[in-house]
Amino acid sequence: MSGYAEGRLEPLGIRLPAASSPAARYANYVIVNGLMYVSGKGPPGEPKGKLGERYTTEQGYAYARLTGVEVLAVLRDALGSLDKVKRVVKVQGFVNATPDYEEHHKVLNGFSDLMLDVFGDKGSHARSVFGAVSLRDQLPIIVDSIFQVEE
């Protein structure tokens, strides 16, 4: 029987993909003293472009949510179950945006809302979001995150 987080996926219509591989020479994640640091992930399909130019805030929100699904896939791959996540600790988002774009926080809500949907109260987290002049592969968003986990 699955616990809370694993049991939330189907009602949310989420099928986790295989965990994506790192884009360069680094680990997908590192676990130290019960904290799991997940390397920066972007949305699947490698969309290219900036918020405020090619994409709307609503599209950015959807990309951030899809990025969250990528992170969930890494968590399950590493831990065997999302139910081993004790808490989402910190989320940091980088939004590829035009200089006049001002809704970075609304874009990253796509990721944050997914963490709350999947983990309930354990999904509440500290957060930072930054506008970026460019991101790898011209992705619209990259998110790195920290989780407290059962080892």
Short mmCIF file of C-alpha atoms in Angstrom, two decimals:
data_model
loop_
_atom_site.label_atom_id
_atom_site.label_comp_id
_atom_site.label_asym_id
_atom_site.label_seq_id
_atom_site.Cartn_x
_atom_site.Cartn_y
_atom_site.Cartn_z
CA MET A 1 0.00 0.00 0.00
CA SER A 2 1.31 3.45 -0.85
CA GLY A 3 1.49 6.30 1.59
CA TYR A 4 0.23 9.84 1.23
CA ALA A 5 2.57 11.21 -1.45
CA GLU A 6 2.56 8.13 -3.68
CA GLY A 7 -1.22 7.94 -3.32
CA ARG A 8 -1.62 11.54 -4.49
CA LEU A 9 -0.09 10.99 -7.94
CA GLU A 10 -2.96 9.16 -9.63
CA PRO A 11 -5.71 11.55 -8.44
CA LEU A 12 -3.55 14.42 -9.72
CA GLY A 13 -3.18 12.69 -13.09
CA ILE A 14 0.61 12.38 -12.72
CA ARG A 15 2.62 9.53 -14.21
CA LEU A 16 6.25 9.93 -13.30
CA PRO A 17 8.73 9.53 -16.15
CA ALA A 18 12.12 7.88 -15.74
CA ALA A 19 14.50 10.22 -13.92
CA SER A 20 16.28 12.49 -16.37
CA SER A 21 20.06 12.39 -16.53
CA PRO A 22 22.30 15.32 -15.66
CA ALA A 23 23.05 17.69 -18.55
CA ALA A 24 26.78 17.82 -17.74
CA ARG A 25 29.36 16.43 -15.28
CA TYR A 26 27.49 16.46 -11.98
CA ALA A 27 25.28 14.17 -9.92
CA ASN A 28 21.50 14.21 -10.24
CA TYR A 29 21.35 14.48 -6.46
CA VAL A 30 23.45 14.22 -3.33
CA ILE A 31 22.23 13.13 0.11
CA VAL A 32 24.05 14.52 3.16
CA ASN A 33 22.82 14.20 6.76
CA GLY A 34 19.23 13.50 5.76
CA LEU A 35 19.04 16.31 3.20
CA MET A 36 18.72 15.51 -0.48
CA TYR A 37 19.99 18.21 -2.83
CA VAL A 38 18.49 17.80 -6.30
CA SER A 39 20.46 19.39 -9.12
CA GLY A 40 18.78 21.96 -11.35
CA LYS A 41 16.04 20.51 -13.55
CA GLY A 42 14.05 22.02 -16.38
CA PRO A 43 10.87 21.03 -18.15
CA PRO A 44 10.85 17.95 -20.41
CA GLY A 45 11.01 18.35 -24.16
CA GLU A 46 13.56 21.13 -23.83
CA PRO A 47 11.35 24.11 -24.74
CA LYS A 48 13.39 27.16 -25.65
CA GLY A 49 12.63 30.79 -24.99
CA LYS A 50 12.08 33.61 -22.54
CA LEU A 51 9.14 34.55 -20.37
CA GLY A 52 7.77 37.88 -21.50
CA GLU A 53 8.89 37.22 -25.08
CA ARG A 54 8.02 33.73 -26.24
CA TYR A 55 6.04 32.48 -23.24
CA THR A 56 3.30 33.91 -21.02
CA THR A 57 3.24 33.66 -17.25
CA GLU A 58 0.61 30.90 -17.53
CA GLN A 59 2.85 28.90 -19.87
CA GLY A 60 5.77 29.45 -17.49
CA TYR A 61 3.63 28.18 -14.60
CA ALA A 62 2.91 25.01 -16.60
CA TYR A 63 6.64 24.57 -17.37
CA ALA A 64 7.47 25.01 -13.68
CA ARG A 65 4.91 22.34 -12.77
CA LEU A 66 6.39 19.98 -15.38
CA THR A 67 9.81 20.69 -13.92
CA GLY A 68 8.40 19.60 -10.56
CA VAL A 69 7.35 16.30 -12.10
CA GLU A 70 10.95 15.85 -13.29
CA VAL A 71 12.16 16.45 -9.72
CA LEU A 72 9.61 13.97 -8.34
CA ALA A 73 10.98 11.37 -10.78
CA VAL A 74 14.50 11.93 -9.40
CA LEU A 75 13.21 11.61 -5.83
CA ARG A 76 11.43 8.34 -6.52
CA ASP A 77 14.42 6.96 -8.45
CA ALA A 78 16.76 7.80 -5.57
CA LEU A 79 14.54 6.86 -2.64
CA GLY A 80 12.28 4.15 -4.08
CA SER A 81 9.18 6.03 -2.89
CA LEU A 82 8.04 9.63 -2.56
CA ASP A 83 6.77 8.66 0.88
CA LYS A 84 10.38 8.81 2.11
CA VAL A 85 10.31 12.58 1.69
CA LYS A 86 9.84 14.09 5.14
CA ARG A 87 9.67 17.69 3.93
CA VAL A 88 10.33 19.98 1.00
CA VAL A 89 12.90 22.34 2.53
CA LYS A 90 14.02 24.86 -0.11
CA VAL A 91 13.20 25.63 -3.73
CA GLN A 92 15.23 27.97 -5.91
CA GLY A 93 14.01 28.90 -9.36
CA PHE A 94 15.73 30.61 -12.26
CA VAL A 95 13.39 32.10 -14.85
CA ASN A 96 14.73 32.92 -18.31
CA ALA A 97 13.00 36.26 -18.87
CA THR A 98 13.14 39.57 -20.64
CA PRO A 99 14.58 42.48 -18.61
CA ASP A 100 11.12 44.01 -18.07
CA TYR A 101 9.41 40.77 -16.98
CA GLU A 102 8.05 40.99 -13.40
CA GLU A 103 6.10 37.78 -12.70
CA HIS A 104 8.89 35.35 -11.86
CA HIS A 105 7.18 34.46 -8.57
CA LYS A 106 3.96 33.50 -10.38
CA VAL A 107 5.92 31.20 -12.71
CA LEU A 108 7.61 29.37 -9.82
CA ASN A 109 4.20 28.89 -8.18
CA GLY A 110 3.74 26.04 -10.69
CA PHE A 111 6.51 24.10 -8.92
CA SER A 112 5.44 25.14 -5.41
CA ASP A 113 1.79 24.26 -5.99
CA LEU A 114 2.80 20.80 -7.21
CA MET A 115 4.89 20.18 -4.07
CA LEU A 116 1.90 21.14 -1.91
CA ASP A 117 -0.46 19.00 -4.01
CA VAL A 118 1.78 15.93 -3.67
CA PHE A 119 3.18 16.30 -0.14
CA GLY A 120 0.43 18.26 1.62
CA ASP A 121 1.74 20.29 4.57
CA LYS A 122 5.18 18.68 4.12
CA GLY A 123 5.34 20.43 0.75
CA SER A 124 5.46 23.92 2.28
CA HIS A 125 8.97 25.30 1.74
CA ALA A 126 11.30 28.27 1.74
CA ARG A 127 11.83 29.68 -1.74
CA SER A 128 13.82 32.07 -3.91
CA VAL A 129 13.28 33.00 -7.53
CA PHE A 130 15.59 34.90 -9.85
CA GLY A 131 15.30 36.31 -13.33
CA ALA A 132 18.07 35.15 -15.63
CA VAL A 133 19.36 36.69 -18.81
CA SER A 134 19.96 33.16 -20.12
CA LEU A 135 19.77 29.54 -19.00
CA ARG A 136 21.34 26.36 -20.36
CA ASP A 137 19.80 25.24 -23.64
CA GLN A 138 17.64 28.41 -23.52
CA LEU A 139 15.21 26.65 -21.16
CA PRO A 140 12.46 28.92 -19.79
CA ILE A 141 13.01 27.74 -16.19
CA ILE A 142 15.42 25.70 -14.09
CA VAL A 143 14.70 24.71 -10.49
CA ASP A 144 17.00 23.24 -7.88
CA SER A 145 15.63 21.97 -4.61
CA ILE A 146 16.40 20.52 -1.19
CA PHE A 147 14.37 17.82 0.60
CA GLN A 148 14.57 16.26 4.04
CA VAL A 149 14.44 12.50 3.45
CA GLU A 150 14.54 9.15 5.23
CA GLU A 151 17.83 7.48 4.39
#
